[in-house]
Every structure is written in structure tokens, then in C-alpha cells.
Tab-separated table of C-alpha atoms in Angstrom:
chain	number	residue	atom	x	y	z
A	70	ASP	CA	0.073	0.107	-0.073
A	71	THR	CA	1.546	3.273	-1.135
A	72	GLY	CA	-0.543	5.548	1.169
A	73	VAL	CA	-2.998	8.177	-0.153
A	74	SER	CA	-2.501	9.029	-4.027
A	75	GLN	CA	-3.580	12.361	-5.674
A	76	ASN	CA	-3.860	12.915	-9.133
A	77	PRO	CA	-2.999	15.453	-10.673
A	78	ARG	CA	-0.281	16.979	-8.553
A	79	HIS	CA	-0.718	20.257	-10.353
A	80	LYS	CA	-3.249	22.113	-12.618
A	81	ILE	CA	-3.169	25.283	-14.304
A	82	THR	CA	-6.255	26.290	-15.998
A	83	LYS	CA	-8.192	29.255	-17.148
A	84	ARG	CA	-11.259	30.692	-15.290
A	85	GLY	CA	-14.430	29.188	-16.643
A	86	GLN	CA	-12.923	25.933	-17.367
A	87	ASN	CA	-14.062	22.597	-15.265
A	88	VAL	CA	-11.322	20.740	-13.201
A	89	THR	CA	-11.273	17.199	-11.822
A	90	PHE	CA	-9.270	15.880	-9.139
A	91	ARG	CA	-8.856	12.025	-8.130
A	92	CYS	CA	-8.178	10.569	-4.688
A	93	ASP	CA	-7.065	7.044	-4.195
A	94	PRO	CA	-7.416	6.159	-0.129
A	95	ILE	CA	-5.315	3.710	1.608
A	96	SER	CA	-7.351	0.301	0.747
A	97	GLU	CA	-8.562	-0.618	4.088
A	98	HIS	CA	-9.821	3.096	4.940
A	99	ASN	CA	-13.626	3.577	5.019
A	100	ARG	CA	-13.611	7.272	5.378
A	101	LEU	CA	-12.452	9.897	2.741
A	102	TYR	CA	-12.132	13.491	3.470
A	103	TRP	CA	-11.622	16.259	0.956
A	104	TYR	CA	-10.196	19.707	2.456
A	105	ARG	CA	-9.002	22.827	0.826
A	106	GLN	CA	-5.757	24.820	2.116
A	107	THR	CA	-4.564	28.501	1.000
A	108	LEU	CA	-1.620	29.869	2.108
A	109	GLY	CA	-1.214	30.887	5.858
A	110	GLN	CA	-4.388	28.804	6.609
A	111	GLY	CA	-5.075	25.399	7.471
A	112	PRO	CA	-7.176	22.699	5.915
A	113	GLU	CA	-10.707	23.778	5.626
A	114	PHE	CA	-13.238	21.010	5.382
A	115	LEU	CA	-15.083	20.500	2.388
A	116	THR	CA	-16.692	17.218	2.472
A	117	TYR	CA	-16.365	13.350	3.608
A	118	PHE	CA	-17.738	10.056	2.486
A	119	GLN	CA	-18.297	6.714	4.610
A	120	ASN	CA	-17.740	4.136	1.852
A	121	GLU	CA	-19.634	5.556	-1.144
A	122	ALA	CA	-22.039	7.650	1.244
A	123	GLN	CA	-21.445	11.474	1.183
A	124	LEU	CA	-22.231	12.353	4.803
A	125	GLU	CA	-21.600	15.757	4.754
A	126	LYS	CA	-20.614	18.676	2.371
A	127	SER	CA	-19.685	22.085	3.868
A	128	ARG	CA	-22.089	24.915	3.509
A	129	LEU	CA	-19.188	26.926	2.291
A	130	LEU	CA	-19.189	25.051	-0.550
A	131	SER	CA	-20.971	26.232	-3.659
A	132	ASP	CA	-22.768	24.244	-6.286
A	133	ARG	CA	-19.914	24.418	-8.805
A	134	PHE	CA	-18.165	21.762	-6.521
A	135	SER	CA	-19.344	17.958	-6.378
A	136	ALA	CA	-17.681	14.944	-5.259
A	137	GLU	CA	-18.106	11.420	-5.662
A	138	ARG	CA	-16.755	8.044	-4.737
A	139	PRO	CA	-18.898	5.636	-6.949
A	140	LYS	CA	-17.573	2.186	-5.492
A	141	GLY	CA	-16.693	3.025	-2.201
A	142	SER	CA	-12.829	3.369	-3.311
A	143	PHE	CA	-11.383	6.181	-5.064
A	144	SER	CA	-12.975	9.465	-5.279
A	145	THR	CA	-13.179	12.435	-7.465
A	146	LEU	CA	-13.861	16.103	-6.779
A	147	GLU	CA	-14.771	18.105	-9.647
A	148	ILE	CA	-14.796	22.049	-9.909
A	149	GLN	CA	-17.173	23.477	-12.778
A	150	ARG	CA	-16.817	27.076	-14.244
A	151	THR	CA	-13.481	27.749	-12.061
A	152	GLU	CA	-12.724	31.405	-10.579
A	153	GLN	CA	-9.661	32.613	-9.568
A	154	GLY	CA	-10.586	32.168	-5.806
A	155	ASP	CA	-10.641	28.527	-6.256
A	156	SER	CA	-6.994	28.487	-6.745
A	157	ALA	CA	-5.563	26.412	-3.553
A	158	MET	CA	-4.153	23.329	-2.687
A	159	TYR	CA	-6.896	20.412	-2.537
A	160	LEU	CA	-6.057	17.641	-0.106
A	161	CYS	CA	-7.410	14.278	0.252
A	162	ALA	CA	-7.202	12.063	3.309
A	163	SER	CA	-8.559	9.086	4.409
A	164	SER	CA	-9.088	7.046	7.627
A	165	LEU	CA	-10.505	3.726	9.129
A	166	GLY	CA	-13.482	5.070	10.453
A	167	GLY	CA	-15.871	3.104	12.639
A	168	GLY	CA	-15.515	2.729	16.567
A	169	ALA	CA	-11.715	1.347	16.579
A	170	ALA	CA	-9.169	3.190	18.575
A	171	GLY	CA	-7.506	5.538	15.685
A	172	ALA	CA	-10.527	5.397	13.995
A	173	ASN	CA	-10.348	9.188	13.017
A	174	VAL	CA	-6.753	9.452	12.697
A	175	LEU	CA	-6.209	10.997	8.950
A	176	THR	CA	-3.444	10.205	6.373
A	177	PHE	CA	-3.254	12.862	3.890
A	178	GLY	CA	-2.142	12.444	0.115
A	179	ALA	CA	0.340	15.104	-1.256
A	180	GLY	CA	-2.414	17.346	-2.391
A	181	SER	CA	-3.583	18.621	-5.927
A	182	ARG	CA	-2.445	22.269	-6.517
A	183	LEU	CA	-4.925	24.235	-8.603
A	184	THR	CA	-4.117	27.691	-10.362
A	185	VAL	CA	-6.752	29.173	-11.872
A	186	LEU	CA	-5.653	32.191	-14.578
B	189	ARG	CA	-17.211	31.578	17.896
B	190	LYS	CA	-14.942	29.376	15.302
B	191	GLU	CA	-15.130	25.559	15.466
B	192	VAL	CA	-11.254	25.126	16.291
B	193	GLU	CA	-9.001	28.337	17.074
B	194	GLN	CA	-5.403	28.890	17.690
B	195	ASP	CA	-2.627	31.804	17.770
B	196	PRO	CA	-1.566	31.790	14.574
B	197	GLY	CA	2.112	32.742	15.853
B	198	PRO	CA	4.915	33.229	14.760
B	199	PHE	CA	6.388	31.747	17.880
B	200	ASN	CA	10.029	32.388	17.433
B	201	VAL	CA	11.825	30.108	20.225
B	202	PRO	CA	15.671	29.716	20.709
B	203	GLU	CA	16.861	26.124	20.261
B	204	GLY	CA	16.547	24.077	23.722
B	205	ALA	CA	13.849	26.150	25.190
B	206	THR	CA	10.196	24.838	26.009
B	207	VAL	CA	7.315	26.024	23.890
B	208	ALA	CA	3.311	25.476	24.432
B	209	PHE	CA	0.250	25.987	22.455
B	210	ASN	CA	-3.070	25.939	23.321
B	211	CYS	CA	-6.111	25.462	21.142
B	212	THR	CA	-9.867	25.839	22.154
B	213	TYR	CA	-12.875	24.233	20.644
B	214	SER	CA	-16.548	25.141	20.482
B	215	ASN	CA	-18.397	21.930	20.364
B	216	SER	CA	-18.524	20.549	23.910
B	217	ALA	CA	-19.643	17.320	22.502
B	218	SER	CA	-16.424	16.526	20.624
B	219	GLN	CA	-14.973	13.462	21.286
B	220	SER	CA	-11.554	13.253	19.202
B	221	PHE	CA	-8.504	15.337	19.437
B	222	PHE	CA	-5.312	15.762	17.601
B	223	TRP	CA	-2.351	17.623	17.170
B	224	TYR	CA	-0.978	17.536	13.177
B	225	ARG	CA	2.163	18.893	11.970
B	226	GLN	CA	2.744	20.517	8.724
B	227	ASP	CA	5.819	21.195	6.998
B	228	CYS	CA	6.089	23.952	4.278
B	229	ARG	CA	4.522	22.929	1.148
B	230	LYS	CA	3.842	19.440	2.382
B	231	GLU	CA	0.904	17.506	3.829
B	232	PRO	CA	-0.393	17.393	7.489
B	233	LYS	CA	0.934	14.272	9.272
B	234	LEU	CA	-0.225	13.180	12.694
B	235	LEU	CA	1.839	14.064	15.608
B	236	MET	CA	-0.104	12.915	18.345
B	237	SER	CA	-3.578	11.916	19.418
B	238	VAL	CA	-4.830	13.535	22.833
B	239	TYR	CA	-6.390	11.615	25.260
B	240	SER	CA	-8.290	12.668	28.137
B	241	SER	CA	-5.570	11.522	30.844
B	242	GLY	CA	-3.099	13.734	28.726
B	243	ASN	CA	-0.167	11.971	26.415
B	244	GLU	CA	3.400	12.205	26.299
B	245	ASP	CA	5.730	10.747	23.302
B	246	GLY	CA	9.383	11.827	23.902
B	247	ARG	CA	9.616	15.595	23.999
B	248	PHE	CA	6.078	16.111	23.407
B	249	THR	CA	2.971	16.416	25.878
B	250	ALA	CA	-0.525	16.896	24.980
B	251	GLN	CA	-3.143	17.669	27.247
B	252	LEU	CA	-6.970	18.036	27.448
B	253	ASN	CA	-9.164	20.036	29.335
B	254	ARG	CA	-12.846	19.258	28.777
B	255	ALA	CA	-14.188	21.753	31.326
B	256	SER	CA	-12.371	24.483	29.680
B	257	GLN	CA	-12.695	23.214	26.115
B	258	TYR	CA	-9.134	23.272	25.206
B	259	ILE	CA	-6.050	21.241	24.208
B	260	SER	CA	-2.289	21.960	24.617
B	261	LEU	CA	0.711	20.773	23.076
B	262	LEU	CA	4.033	21.198	24.993
B	263	ILE	CA	7.363	20.702	23.212
B	264	ARG	CA	10.594	20.611	25.546
B	265	ASP	CA	14.228	21.081	24.665
B	266	SER	CA	13.072	22.294	21.151
B	267	LYS	CA	15.129	21.472	18.174
B	268	LEU	CA	15.507	23.285	14.710
B	269	SER	CA	13.666	20.410	13.320
B	270	ASP	CA	10.558	21.454	14.936
B	271	SER	CA	10.258	24.346	13.041
B	272	ALA	CA	6.621	23.842	11.505
B	273	THR	CA	3.007	24.606	11.643
B	274	TYR	CA	1.211	22.928	14.387
B	275	LEU	CA	-2.672	21.938	13.621
B	276	CYS	CA	-4.864	21.517	16.021
B	277	VAL	CA	-7.860	18.988	14.867
B	278	VAL	CA	-10.941	18.105	16.568
B	279	ASN	CA	-14.161	15.854	15.564
B	280	GLY	CA	-17.553	17.043	15.746
B	281	LYS	CA	-20.233	16.054	18.128
B	282	ASN	CA	-20.385	12.285	17.403
B	283	ARG	CA	-17.683	9.991	17.107
B	284	ASP	CA	-18.411	9.517	13.179
B	285	ASP	CA	-18.637	13.480	12.472
B	286	LYS	CA	-16.372	15.463	10.245
B	287	ILE	CA	-12.966	16.281	11.300
B	288	ILE	CA	-12.260	20.170	11.947
B	289	PHE	CA	-8.818	21.604	11.645
B	290	GLY	CA	-7.421	24.803	13.239
B	291	LYS	CA	-5.651	27.757	11.307
B	292	GLY	CA	-2.432	26.132	12.795
B	293	THR	CA	0.248	27.708	14.953
B	294	ARG	CA	3.675	28.733	13.037
B	295	LEU	CA	6.605	27.874	15.314
B	296	HIS	CA	10.052	28.872	14.033
B	297	ILE	CA	13.433	27.663	16.116
B	298	LEU	CA	16.143	29.629	16.286
B	299	PRO	CA	19.800	28.482	16.440
């Protein structure tokens, strides 16, 4: 197991274009989280999944953002009609979930950096 | 009140000194607490979980105060390699709730 993998690592796009990021979590992890981070700030919660079910989506997230985890394994985060304010690092993390000790310990991927011109 | 609050710093501390950070959280029903470390341009990594009884890992000590709703991190005999951003992390009211990060406290260890 190589940990949490995110692709692409970098994406430069023009305003108005759509972008999609992929996250492959640790295989035995049931929970998958998406966060957004800008310079000097902590990771900001976007959404999370328990297997294929999306449990919560941040109220700060506009309708241009959508995430899926169709088979409970990898996840995609799509941003439609990108804006310059969407420029950020998009971090994916996974955890075991459930009631076991350490269930909420997150393992992060290296992130996908988005630059919107 | 923000869900998780931290002093952003930076804390500029001479090598060998002891430094402590606090973090407050708003949800009294929160169940899980952590400190993560984030190096520049890297992803966050777990430093330590915070247990009700407090816990220690080498030079690092974490404590939880449920009554006042804060957690703390103490670093003794600080090293240059301790320079990083320290993120306070709390889950929501249920064990299955989302996990929220503070904005982080920047620490610079000075030679």
C-alpha cells in the first residue's frame, strides 16, 4: 500500500474551465475526506464519505463543487466554471472510520494544487 | 465562535527552549482530539492523539481540558527540526462527525 494518492499534483487552468481531481485512499480505509488549503491557513473541510455515502458537505461549498466516491474506493472532486478564488491546494485524506481506536486518524495525500488564471 | 481556534503565531523560540500552544474548540460534545504537524509545502501528518488523561511522546506532551474546552501541546528541549506549523484537530459531536482543523500555529526554532 503506497498511502493516499492524488492526481494530478498540479493543475493550471483558465477561469471558466472545469477541473477534476482524483484521490485513491488507503485500501482498507472506509472514510475519505476532501479539504482545501490556502497559504497561511489550515485545511478547510469540504466534504467526506463513509464508503460510497457522502455524509456531509460544507455549507461554504458552492454548487460548482461536486464530489463522488462511486464504489467506495477512489473519489473525484470536480469544480465547474472555475474562478480565481478557487486557486488552492486540494487535500484528500482517508481514515479507518468506525469505533476502533485510531479510527479518526487521517492520512493525507500530497495534494493537488490548482491555479486558476 | 469558530469551531477550532489557535494563535497563528509565529512563535520564535531559541533552540533548547520549551514552548507551549493552546487550542480552543467550540463543540463541548467533541470526542477526538489530535495535533498534526505540517511542514512548508507538505501535507499534514499526525503528531499525536490527545487523550483525556493526557499523553506524552518523547519531548512532546499533549493535554485535554474538557471543562475549559481546550487542548495543549508542550514541546520540551526544542530542536531546529521542530520548526513547522502545528495544527489542532477536533472531530464533531459524534464519533462519526467531520474532522475540523484549526488554522495552525507557526513555530520557528532559532539557532
